[in-house]
XYZ file of C-alpha atoms in Angstrom:
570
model
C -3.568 -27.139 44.941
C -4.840 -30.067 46.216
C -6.634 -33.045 44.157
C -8.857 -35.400 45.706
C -8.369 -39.160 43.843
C -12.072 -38.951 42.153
C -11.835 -35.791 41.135
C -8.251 -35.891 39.506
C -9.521 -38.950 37.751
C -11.579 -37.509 36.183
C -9.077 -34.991 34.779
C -7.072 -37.669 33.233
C -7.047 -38.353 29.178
C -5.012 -39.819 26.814
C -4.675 -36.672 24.596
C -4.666 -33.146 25.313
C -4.816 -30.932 22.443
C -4.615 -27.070 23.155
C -5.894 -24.992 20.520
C -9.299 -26.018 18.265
C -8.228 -24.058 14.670
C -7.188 -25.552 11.457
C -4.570 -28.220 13.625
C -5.869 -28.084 17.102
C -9.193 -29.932 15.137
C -6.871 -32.576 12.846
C -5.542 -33.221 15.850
C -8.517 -33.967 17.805
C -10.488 -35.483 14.629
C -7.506 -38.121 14.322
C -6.842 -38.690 17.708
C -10.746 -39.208 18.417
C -11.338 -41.323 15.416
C -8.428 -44.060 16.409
C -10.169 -44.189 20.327
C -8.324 -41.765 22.200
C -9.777 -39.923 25.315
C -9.322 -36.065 24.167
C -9.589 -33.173 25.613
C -9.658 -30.480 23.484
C -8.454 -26.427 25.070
C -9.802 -23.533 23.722
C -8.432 -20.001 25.319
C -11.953 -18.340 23.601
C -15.855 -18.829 23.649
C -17.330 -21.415 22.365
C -18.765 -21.154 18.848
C -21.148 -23.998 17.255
C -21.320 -24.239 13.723
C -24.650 -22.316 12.175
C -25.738 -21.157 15.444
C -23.769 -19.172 16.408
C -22.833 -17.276 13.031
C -25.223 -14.216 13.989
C -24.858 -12.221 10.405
C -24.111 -14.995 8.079
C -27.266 -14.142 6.475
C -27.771 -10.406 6.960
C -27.506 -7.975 4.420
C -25.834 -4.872 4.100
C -28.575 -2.029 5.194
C -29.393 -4.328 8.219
C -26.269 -3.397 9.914
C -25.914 -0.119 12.150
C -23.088 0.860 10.522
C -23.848 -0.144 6.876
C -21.075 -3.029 7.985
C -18.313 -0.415 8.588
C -16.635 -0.330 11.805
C -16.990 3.164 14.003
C -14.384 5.556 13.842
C -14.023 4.879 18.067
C -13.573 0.735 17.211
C -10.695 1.912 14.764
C -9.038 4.358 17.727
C -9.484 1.926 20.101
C -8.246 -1.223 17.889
C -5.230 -0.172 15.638
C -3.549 -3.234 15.622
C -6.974 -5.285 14.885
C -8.677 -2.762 12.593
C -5.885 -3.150 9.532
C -6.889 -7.041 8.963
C -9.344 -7.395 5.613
C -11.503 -9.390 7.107
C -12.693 -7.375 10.193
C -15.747 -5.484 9.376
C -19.200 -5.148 11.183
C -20.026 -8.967 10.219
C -16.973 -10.629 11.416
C -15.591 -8.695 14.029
C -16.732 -10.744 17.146
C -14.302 -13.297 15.740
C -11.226 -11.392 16.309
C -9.655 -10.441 19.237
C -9.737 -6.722 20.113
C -6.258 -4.749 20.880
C -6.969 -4.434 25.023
C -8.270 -8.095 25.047
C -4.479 -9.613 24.968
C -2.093 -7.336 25.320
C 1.196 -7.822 24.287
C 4.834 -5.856 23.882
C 6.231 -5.162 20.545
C 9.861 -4.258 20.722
C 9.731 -4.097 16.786
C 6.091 -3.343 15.588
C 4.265 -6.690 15.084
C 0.644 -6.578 13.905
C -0.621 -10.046 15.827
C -4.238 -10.976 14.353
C -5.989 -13.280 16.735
C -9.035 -15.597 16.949
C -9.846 -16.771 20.167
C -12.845 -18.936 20.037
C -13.555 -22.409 19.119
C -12.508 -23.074 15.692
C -9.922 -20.018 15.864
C -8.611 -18.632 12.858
C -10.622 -21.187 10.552
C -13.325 -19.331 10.575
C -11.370 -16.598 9.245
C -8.729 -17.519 6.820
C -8.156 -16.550 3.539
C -8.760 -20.388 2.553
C -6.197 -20.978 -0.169
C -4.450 -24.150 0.176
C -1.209 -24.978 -1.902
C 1.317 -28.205 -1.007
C 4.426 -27.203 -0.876
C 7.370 -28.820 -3.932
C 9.922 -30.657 -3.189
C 12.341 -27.592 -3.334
C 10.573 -26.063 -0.697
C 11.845 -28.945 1.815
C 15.209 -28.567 0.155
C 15.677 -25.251 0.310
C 18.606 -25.061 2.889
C 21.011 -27.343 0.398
C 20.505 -24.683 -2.099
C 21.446 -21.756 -0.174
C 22.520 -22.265 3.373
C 19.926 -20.422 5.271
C 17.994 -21.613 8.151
C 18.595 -25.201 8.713
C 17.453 -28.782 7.016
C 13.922 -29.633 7.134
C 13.814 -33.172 8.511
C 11.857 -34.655 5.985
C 11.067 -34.171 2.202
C 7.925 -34.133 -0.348
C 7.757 -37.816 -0.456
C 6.926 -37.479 3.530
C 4.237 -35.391 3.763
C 2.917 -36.081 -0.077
C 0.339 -39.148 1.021
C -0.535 -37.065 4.077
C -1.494 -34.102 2.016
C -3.686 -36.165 0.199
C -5.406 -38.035 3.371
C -6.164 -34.582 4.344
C -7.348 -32.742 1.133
C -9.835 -35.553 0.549
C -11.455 -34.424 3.809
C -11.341 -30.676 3.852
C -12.541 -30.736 0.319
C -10.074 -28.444 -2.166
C -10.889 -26.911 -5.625
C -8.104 -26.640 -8.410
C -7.287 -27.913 -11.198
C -4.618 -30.438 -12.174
C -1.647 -28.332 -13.835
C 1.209 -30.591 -14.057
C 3.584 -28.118 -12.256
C 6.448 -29.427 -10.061
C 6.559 -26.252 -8.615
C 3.599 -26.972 -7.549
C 2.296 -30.065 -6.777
C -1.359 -31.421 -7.925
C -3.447 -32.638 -4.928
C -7.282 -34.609 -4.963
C -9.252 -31.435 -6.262
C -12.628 -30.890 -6.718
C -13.930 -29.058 -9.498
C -11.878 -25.719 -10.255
C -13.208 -22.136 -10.272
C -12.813 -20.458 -13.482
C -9.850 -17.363 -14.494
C -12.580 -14.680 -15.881
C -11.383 -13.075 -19.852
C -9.026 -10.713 -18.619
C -7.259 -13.587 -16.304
C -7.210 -16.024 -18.878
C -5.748 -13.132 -21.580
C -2.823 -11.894 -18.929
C -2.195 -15.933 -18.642
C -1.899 -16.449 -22.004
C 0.404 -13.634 -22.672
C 2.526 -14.600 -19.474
C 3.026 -17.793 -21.115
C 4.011 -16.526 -24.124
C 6.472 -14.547 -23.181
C 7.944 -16.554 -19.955
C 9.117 -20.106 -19.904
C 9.137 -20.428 -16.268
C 6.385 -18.434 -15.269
C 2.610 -20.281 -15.111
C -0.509 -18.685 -14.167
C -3.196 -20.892 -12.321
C -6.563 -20.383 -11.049
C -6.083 -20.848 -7.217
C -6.940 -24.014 -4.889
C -8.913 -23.192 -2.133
C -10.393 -25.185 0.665
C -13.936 -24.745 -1.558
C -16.352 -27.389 -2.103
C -17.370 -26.850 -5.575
C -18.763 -30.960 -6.225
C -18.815 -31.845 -2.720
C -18.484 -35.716 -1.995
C -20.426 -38.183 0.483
C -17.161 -37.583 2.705
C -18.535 -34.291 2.741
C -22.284 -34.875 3.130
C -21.257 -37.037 5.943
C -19.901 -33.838 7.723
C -23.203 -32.198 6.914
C -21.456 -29.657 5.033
C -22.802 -28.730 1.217
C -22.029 -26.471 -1.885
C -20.451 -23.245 -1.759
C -22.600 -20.746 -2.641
C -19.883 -18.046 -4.075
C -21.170 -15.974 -1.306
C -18.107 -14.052 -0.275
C -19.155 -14.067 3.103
C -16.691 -16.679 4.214
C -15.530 -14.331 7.365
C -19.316 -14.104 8.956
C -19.147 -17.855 9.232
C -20.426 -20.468 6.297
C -23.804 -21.473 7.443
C -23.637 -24.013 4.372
C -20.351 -25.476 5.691
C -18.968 -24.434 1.933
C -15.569 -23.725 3.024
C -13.671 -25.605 5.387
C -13.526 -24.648 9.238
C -12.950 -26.677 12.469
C -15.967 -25.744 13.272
C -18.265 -27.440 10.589
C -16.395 -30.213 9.749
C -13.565 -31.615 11.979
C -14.593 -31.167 15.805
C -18.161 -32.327 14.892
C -16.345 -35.542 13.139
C -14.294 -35.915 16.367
C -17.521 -35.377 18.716
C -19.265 -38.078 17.090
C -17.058 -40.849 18.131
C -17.979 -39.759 21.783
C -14.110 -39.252 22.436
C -14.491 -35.652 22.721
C -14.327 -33.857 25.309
C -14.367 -29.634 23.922
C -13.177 -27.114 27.080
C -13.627 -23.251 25.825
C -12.486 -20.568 28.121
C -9.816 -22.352 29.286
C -6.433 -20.428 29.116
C -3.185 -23.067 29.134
C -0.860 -21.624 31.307
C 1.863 -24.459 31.309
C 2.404 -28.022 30.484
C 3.669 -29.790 33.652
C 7.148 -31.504 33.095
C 7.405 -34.530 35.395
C 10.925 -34.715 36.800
C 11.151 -38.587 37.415
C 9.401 -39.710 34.795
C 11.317 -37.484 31.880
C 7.779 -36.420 30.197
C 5.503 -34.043 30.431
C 1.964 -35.559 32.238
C -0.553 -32.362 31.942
C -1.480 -29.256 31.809
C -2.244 -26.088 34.000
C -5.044 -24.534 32.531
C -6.830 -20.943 34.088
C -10.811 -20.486 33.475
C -10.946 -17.490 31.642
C -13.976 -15.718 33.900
C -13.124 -17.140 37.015
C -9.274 -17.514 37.159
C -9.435 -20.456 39.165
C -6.633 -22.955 38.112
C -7.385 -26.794 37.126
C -4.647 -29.640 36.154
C -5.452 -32.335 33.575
C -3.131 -35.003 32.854
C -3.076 -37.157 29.564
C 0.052 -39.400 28.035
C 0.281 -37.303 25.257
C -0.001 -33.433 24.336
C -0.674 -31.616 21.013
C 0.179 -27.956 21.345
C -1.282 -26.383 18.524
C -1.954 -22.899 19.846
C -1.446 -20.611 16.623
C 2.386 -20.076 16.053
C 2.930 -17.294 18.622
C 1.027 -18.669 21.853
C 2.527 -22.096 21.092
C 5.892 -20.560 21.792
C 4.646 -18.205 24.473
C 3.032 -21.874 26.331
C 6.583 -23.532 25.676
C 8.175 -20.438 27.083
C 5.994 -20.124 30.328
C 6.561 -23.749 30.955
C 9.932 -23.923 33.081
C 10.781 -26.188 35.655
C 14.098 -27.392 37.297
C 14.651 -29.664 34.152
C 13.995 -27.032 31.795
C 14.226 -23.283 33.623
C 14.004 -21.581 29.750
C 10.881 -23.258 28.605
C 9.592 -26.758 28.230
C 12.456 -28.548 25.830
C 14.453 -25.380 25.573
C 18.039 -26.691 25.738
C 19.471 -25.110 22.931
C 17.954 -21.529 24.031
C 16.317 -21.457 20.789
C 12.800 -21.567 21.777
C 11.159 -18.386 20.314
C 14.342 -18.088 17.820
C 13.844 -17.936 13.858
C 10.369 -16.818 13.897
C 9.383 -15.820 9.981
C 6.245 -14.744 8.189
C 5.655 -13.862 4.458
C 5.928 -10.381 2.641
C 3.357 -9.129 1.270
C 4.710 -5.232 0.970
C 4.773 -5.622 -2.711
C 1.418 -4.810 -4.877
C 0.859 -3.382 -8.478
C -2.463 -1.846 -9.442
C -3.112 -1.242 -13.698
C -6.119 -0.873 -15.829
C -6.701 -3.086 -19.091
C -8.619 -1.699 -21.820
C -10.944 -4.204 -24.043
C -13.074 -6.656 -23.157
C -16.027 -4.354 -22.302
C -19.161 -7.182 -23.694
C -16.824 -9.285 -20.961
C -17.815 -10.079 -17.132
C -18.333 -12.852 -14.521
C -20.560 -14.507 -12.246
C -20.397 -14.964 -8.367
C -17.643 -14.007 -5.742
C -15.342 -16.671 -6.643
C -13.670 -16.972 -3.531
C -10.181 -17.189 -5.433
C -7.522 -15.742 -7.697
C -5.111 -16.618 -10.155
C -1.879 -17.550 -8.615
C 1.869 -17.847 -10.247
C 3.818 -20.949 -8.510
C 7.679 -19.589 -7.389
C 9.832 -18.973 -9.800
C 12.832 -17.487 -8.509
C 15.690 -19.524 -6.685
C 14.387 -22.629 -7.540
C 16.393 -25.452 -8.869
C 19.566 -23.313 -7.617
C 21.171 -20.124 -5.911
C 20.612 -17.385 -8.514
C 19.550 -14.092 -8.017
C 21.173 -11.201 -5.284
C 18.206 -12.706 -3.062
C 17.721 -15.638 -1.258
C 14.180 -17.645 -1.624
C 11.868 -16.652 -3.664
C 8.172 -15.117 -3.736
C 4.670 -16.200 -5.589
C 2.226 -13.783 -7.411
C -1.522 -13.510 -6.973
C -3.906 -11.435 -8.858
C -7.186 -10.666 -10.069
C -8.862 -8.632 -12.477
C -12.666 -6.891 -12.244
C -14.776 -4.715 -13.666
C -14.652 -0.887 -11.426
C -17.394 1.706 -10.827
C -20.077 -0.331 -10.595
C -21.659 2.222 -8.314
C -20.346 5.519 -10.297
C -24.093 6.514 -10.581
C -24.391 6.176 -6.553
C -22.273 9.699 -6.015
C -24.226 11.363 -8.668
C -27.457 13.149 -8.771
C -30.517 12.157 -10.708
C -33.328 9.972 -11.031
C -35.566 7.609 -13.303
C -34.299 4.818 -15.816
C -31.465 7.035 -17.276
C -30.152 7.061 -13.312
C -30.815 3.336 -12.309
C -29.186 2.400 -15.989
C -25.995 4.254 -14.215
C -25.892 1.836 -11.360
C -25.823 -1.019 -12.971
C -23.441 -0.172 -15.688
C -20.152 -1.635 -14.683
C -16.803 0.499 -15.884
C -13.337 -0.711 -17.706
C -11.610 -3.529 -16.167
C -8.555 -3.239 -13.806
C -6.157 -5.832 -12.276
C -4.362 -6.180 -8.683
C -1.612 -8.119 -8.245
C 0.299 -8.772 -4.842
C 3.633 -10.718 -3.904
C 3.439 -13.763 -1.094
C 7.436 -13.912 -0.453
C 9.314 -16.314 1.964
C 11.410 -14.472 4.339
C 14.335 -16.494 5.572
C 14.547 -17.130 9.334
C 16.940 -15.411 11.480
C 18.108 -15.626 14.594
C 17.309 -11.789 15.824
C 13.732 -12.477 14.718
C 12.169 -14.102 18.073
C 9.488 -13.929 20.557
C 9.965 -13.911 24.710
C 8.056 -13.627 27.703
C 8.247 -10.247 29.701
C 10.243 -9.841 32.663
C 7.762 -7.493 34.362
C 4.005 -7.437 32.180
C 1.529 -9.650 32.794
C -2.032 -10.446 30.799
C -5.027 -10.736 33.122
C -4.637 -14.353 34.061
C -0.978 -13.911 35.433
C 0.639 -15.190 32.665
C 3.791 -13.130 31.199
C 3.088 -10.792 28.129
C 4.530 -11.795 24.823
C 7.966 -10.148 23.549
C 7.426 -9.199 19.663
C 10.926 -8.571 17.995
C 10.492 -9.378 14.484
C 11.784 -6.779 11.349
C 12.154 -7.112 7.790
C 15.565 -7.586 6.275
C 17.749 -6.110 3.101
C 17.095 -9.243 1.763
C 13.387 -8.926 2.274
C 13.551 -5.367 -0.157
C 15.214 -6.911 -2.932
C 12.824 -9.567 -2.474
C 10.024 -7.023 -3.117
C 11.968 -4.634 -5.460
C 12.405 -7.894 -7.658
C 8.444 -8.810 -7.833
C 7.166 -4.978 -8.767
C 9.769 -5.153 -11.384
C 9.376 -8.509 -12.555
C 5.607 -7.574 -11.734
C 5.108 -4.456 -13.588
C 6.796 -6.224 -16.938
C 4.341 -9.189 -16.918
C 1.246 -6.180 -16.861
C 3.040 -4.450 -19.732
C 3.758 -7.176 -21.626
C 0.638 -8.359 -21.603
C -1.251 -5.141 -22.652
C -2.008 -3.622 -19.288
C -2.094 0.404 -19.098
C -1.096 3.025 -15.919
C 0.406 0.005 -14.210
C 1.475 1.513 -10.762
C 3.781 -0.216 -8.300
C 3.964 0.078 -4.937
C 5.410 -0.784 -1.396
C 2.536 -0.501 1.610
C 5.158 -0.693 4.014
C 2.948 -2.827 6.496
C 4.014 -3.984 9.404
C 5.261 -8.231 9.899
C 2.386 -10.197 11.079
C -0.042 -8.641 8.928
C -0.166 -11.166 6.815
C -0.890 -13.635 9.262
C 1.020 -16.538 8.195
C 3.896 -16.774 11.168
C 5.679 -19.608 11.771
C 8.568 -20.820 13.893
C 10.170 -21.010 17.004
C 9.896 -23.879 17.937
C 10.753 -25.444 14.024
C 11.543 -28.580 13.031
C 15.240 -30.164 12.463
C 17.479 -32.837 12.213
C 20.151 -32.075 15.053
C 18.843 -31.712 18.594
C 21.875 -28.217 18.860
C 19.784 -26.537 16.018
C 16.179 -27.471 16.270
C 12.953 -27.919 18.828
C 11.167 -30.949 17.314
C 12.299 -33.825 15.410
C 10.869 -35.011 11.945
C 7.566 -36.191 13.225
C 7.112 -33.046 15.506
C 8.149 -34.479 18.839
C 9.994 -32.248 21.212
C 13.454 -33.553 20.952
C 13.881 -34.365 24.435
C 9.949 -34.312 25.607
C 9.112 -37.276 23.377
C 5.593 -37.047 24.230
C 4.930 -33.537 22.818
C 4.198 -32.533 20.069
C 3.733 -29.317 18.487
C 1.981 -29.296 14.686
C 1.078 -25.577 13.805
C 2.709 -22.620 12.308
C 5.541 -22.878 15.214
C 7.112 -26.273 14.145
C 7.985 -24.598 10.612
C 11.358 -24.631 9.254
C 10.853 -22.166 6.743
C 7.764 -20.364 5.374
C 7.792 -21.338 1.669
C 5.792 -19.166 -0.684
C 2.714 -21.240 -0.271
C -0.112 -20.570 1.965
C 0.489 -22.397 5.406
C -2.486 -24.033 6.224
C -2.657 -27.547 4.215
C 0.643 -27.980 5.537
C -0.355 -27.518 8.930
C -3.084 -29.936 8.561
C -0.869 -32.694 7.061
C 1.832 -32.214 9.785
C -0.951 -32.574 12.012
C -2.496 -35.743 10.983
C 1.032 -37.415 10.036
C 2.281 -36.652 13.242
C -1.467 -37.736 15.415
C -0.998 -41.057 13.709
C 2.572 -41.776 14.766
C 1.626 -40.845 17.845
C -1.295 -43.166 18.227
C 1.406 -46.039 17.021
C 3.776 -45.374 19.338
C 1.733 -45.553 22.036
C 0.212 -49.498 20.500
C 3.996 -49.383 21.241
C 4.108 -48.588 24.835
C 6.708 -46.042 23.296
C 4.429 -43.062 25.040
């Protein structure tokens, strides 16, 4: 390929960030905001905020399918179809089954975004910091290795970013669970609050809360000053927020980034490498392949932000070999891909509660009640390692009963809006522990449709991962009981890893350059100016959602960036 001097010129930034979802934006937002030159990569279609959220609005009956998916999408998308979030409404923001192929050696359900804003217009939105024994896991029980840094790291960078993406909860005192800067919290209905109560009675170490989530319930001028306002307790999060009520890349931080007129936003543009530049000991760009017309383009910047979603991080990495580095960009230790992890979620309980008929509630609060960790925590002691947190919610069922049955007039109508007795569903969020066997690699003969390798899945539960589960729908089942709950029914839905969409690792974090990919501010150990800040520079999973963590690895690592380059460091 060959550059002429304007034209490569004009190719050259001082950040490239590839990815736009929940770090790909921090990224860009903090990077823009201190001066930088960006260049933002987006594998997808670009998606503007409001615009181009087609059905935010639309109601049910003004869908084809009555906003089910055909029986022929389901055939055709088996891998796709089984995420909760897919429907009529949302599903031109995930990416179909033939759209990006890829092997699974073990079976591996991969749920994809690919547009601007990625998976944050998606997500499930609950945001929990990690404790201080989630960073210290490893000295209690050997597994995985050190994480490089500790709670007071990450703690003020948490907060930088929770002011910004706007998070409801409530200040509980837990140091299982750290408080954060919350707005307003959403409110455990009767049944909640009575299960709580009775939890607490009985349990010592065992705390129900009502759930933070990335909500804005009394949104701030921060927040105004995004042009984002009040959530509406819609419940149509996955469509798109037209009132910018949750947080998504695409409504608050690319917008904040565009403004300082540092931005410059590629979509369709599919990274195929990041060029490693022998003399020089760095890497200087990036190849990138125009999704439509497969013609190939370099851009070269003095730093890089790979922030691709966990898996494609590591399948970048991996693609990105040269004489230096024939195994993938940094890959010295042929660990790259290794110790990939995800959370558990085979566990779930279903019961009924009797009482409380004159009770209900308001809204779609776009929440649940949530139970911190409490297994493993200050030391090694159960027959499991780590540990797993509880969610659940209670509601009032059959509100439609009177829709299957004949009849008509008030009697009739009185049946549809007469909701029935209250039940409760409770699931299990459990760390699994990183192993070695559990990886990702490129194929040796299957490409994708820009000439890029195919991605290896080989990722499996372990023994430890059933006694992880068998613990929760015992411990589970007793909490119900105990606190007056009736045909409580445990069970295992034996789903497949990467349903729950929470991967991390491969290319995690450490202390010792043998053991570990990136160093404690997310630098390739020996590609100092690289830096990889999503799910793939994990450690370990935790039992917390991912995604606040990702943002404040993002923006603590952007910012040491920006000063090491004041440096002349970069």
């Amino acid at each position: 390929m060959n550059i002429n001097g304007d034209a490569k010129a004009a190719c050259i930034y001082d950040a490239i960030v590839i990815g736009s979802g929940i770090s790909g934006g921090w990224a860009a937002k903090e990077l823009c905001e201190k001066g930088l030159k960006t260049l933002v990569l987006e594998r997808g279609r670009d998606v503007r905020h409001i615009v181009d959220y087609p059905t935010a609005t639309q109601n049910p009956w003004e869908f084809p399918h009555r906003n089910r998916m055909p029986e022929a999408f389901d055939q055709k998308n088996p891998i796709a179809t089984k995420c909760y979030a897919l429907d009529e409404s949302t599903q031109q923001f995930f990416v179909k089954d033939a759209e990006h192929p890829y092997v699974q050696e073990k079976p591996f359900d991969w749920i994809r975004g690919y547009q601007v804003g990625g998976k944050s217009l998606i997500w499930a939105r609950q945001t929990q910091r990690w404790s201080k024994f989630d960073f210290e896991a490893n000295a209690r029980d050997g597994a995985a290795v050190d994480w490089p840094i500790r709670y007071e790291d990450i703690a003020p960078w948490y907060s930088h970013v929770e002011k910004f993406v706007g998070i409801s909860g409530n200040k509980d005192g837990l140091e299982t669970l750290p408080d954060g800067e919350f707005l307003k919290p959403w409110e455990l209905n009767c049944v909640e609050k009575h299960i709580q109560k009775r939890v607490a009675e009985q349990y010592k170490d065992r705390h129900i809360i009502i759930g933070r989530c990335a909500h804005l319930t009394e949104p701030k001028q921060i927040h105004y000053d995004q042009g984002r306002a009040q959530c509406q307790a819609r419940h149509l999060c996955y469509r798109g927020c037209p009132y910018g009520g949750y947080f998504s890349s695409n409504s608050s931080t690319i917008p904040w980034a565009a403004k300082t007129g540092k931005l410059t936003l590629r979509p369709d543009s599919v990274v195929h490498s990041i060029i490693y530049d022998e003399t020089k000991g760095k890497a200087t760009g990036i190849r990138v392949i125009d999704t439509h017309t497969k013609q190939m383009t370099e851009y070269y910047a003095r730093i890089i932000f790979v922030n691709a979603a966990c898996l494609n991080t590591n399948l970048v990495l991996l693609n990105s070999t040269s004489k230096r580095f024939p195994n993938g960009l940094g890959n010295d230790n042929d660990l790259l891909g290794r110790y990939v992890a995800f959370h558990n979620y085979r566990g779930n309980i279903v019961a009924d509660y009797e009482g409380f008929e004159d009770g209900y509630y308001y809204g779609r609060r776009p929440t649940t009640a949530f139970m911190p960790n409490f297994r493993n925590v200050r030391k090694q002691e159960m027959d499991f390692q780590r540990g797993y947190m509880v969610a659940f919610s209670a509601a009032r069922s059959n509100w439609h009963l009177g829709a299957s049955q004949e009849g008509f007039g008030a009697g009739f109508k009185d049946k549809l809006s007469d909701p029935g007795a209250w039940n409760v569903f409770m699931m299990m969020q459990a760390e699994t522990v990183p192993r070695y066997e559990n990886h990702v690699r490129l194929s040796a003969d299957q490409k994708d449709a820009w000439g890029i390798p195919q991605l290896v899945t080989s990722i499996d539960y372990t023994d430890n991962d059933l006694k992880v589960m068998k613990d929760f729908l015992e411990q589970g089942a007793e909490m119900l009981d105990k606190a007056g709950c009736k045909n409580i029914k445990p069970y295992d839905d034996h789903r497949n890893p990467g349903l729950d969409i929470h991967e991390v690792g491969g290319v995690r974090m450490g202390r010792d350059p043998k053991t570990s990919l990136l160093n404690a501010h997310n630098q390739l150990h020996t590609v100092k100016n690289v830096f990889v800040t999503d799910g793939a520079a994990m450690t370990s999973t935790g039992s917390q959602n991912p995604s606040i963590t990702f943002m404040a690895l993002t923006a603590r690592a952007a910012n040491f960036a920006i000063n090491e380059m004041k440096k002349g460091n970069l």
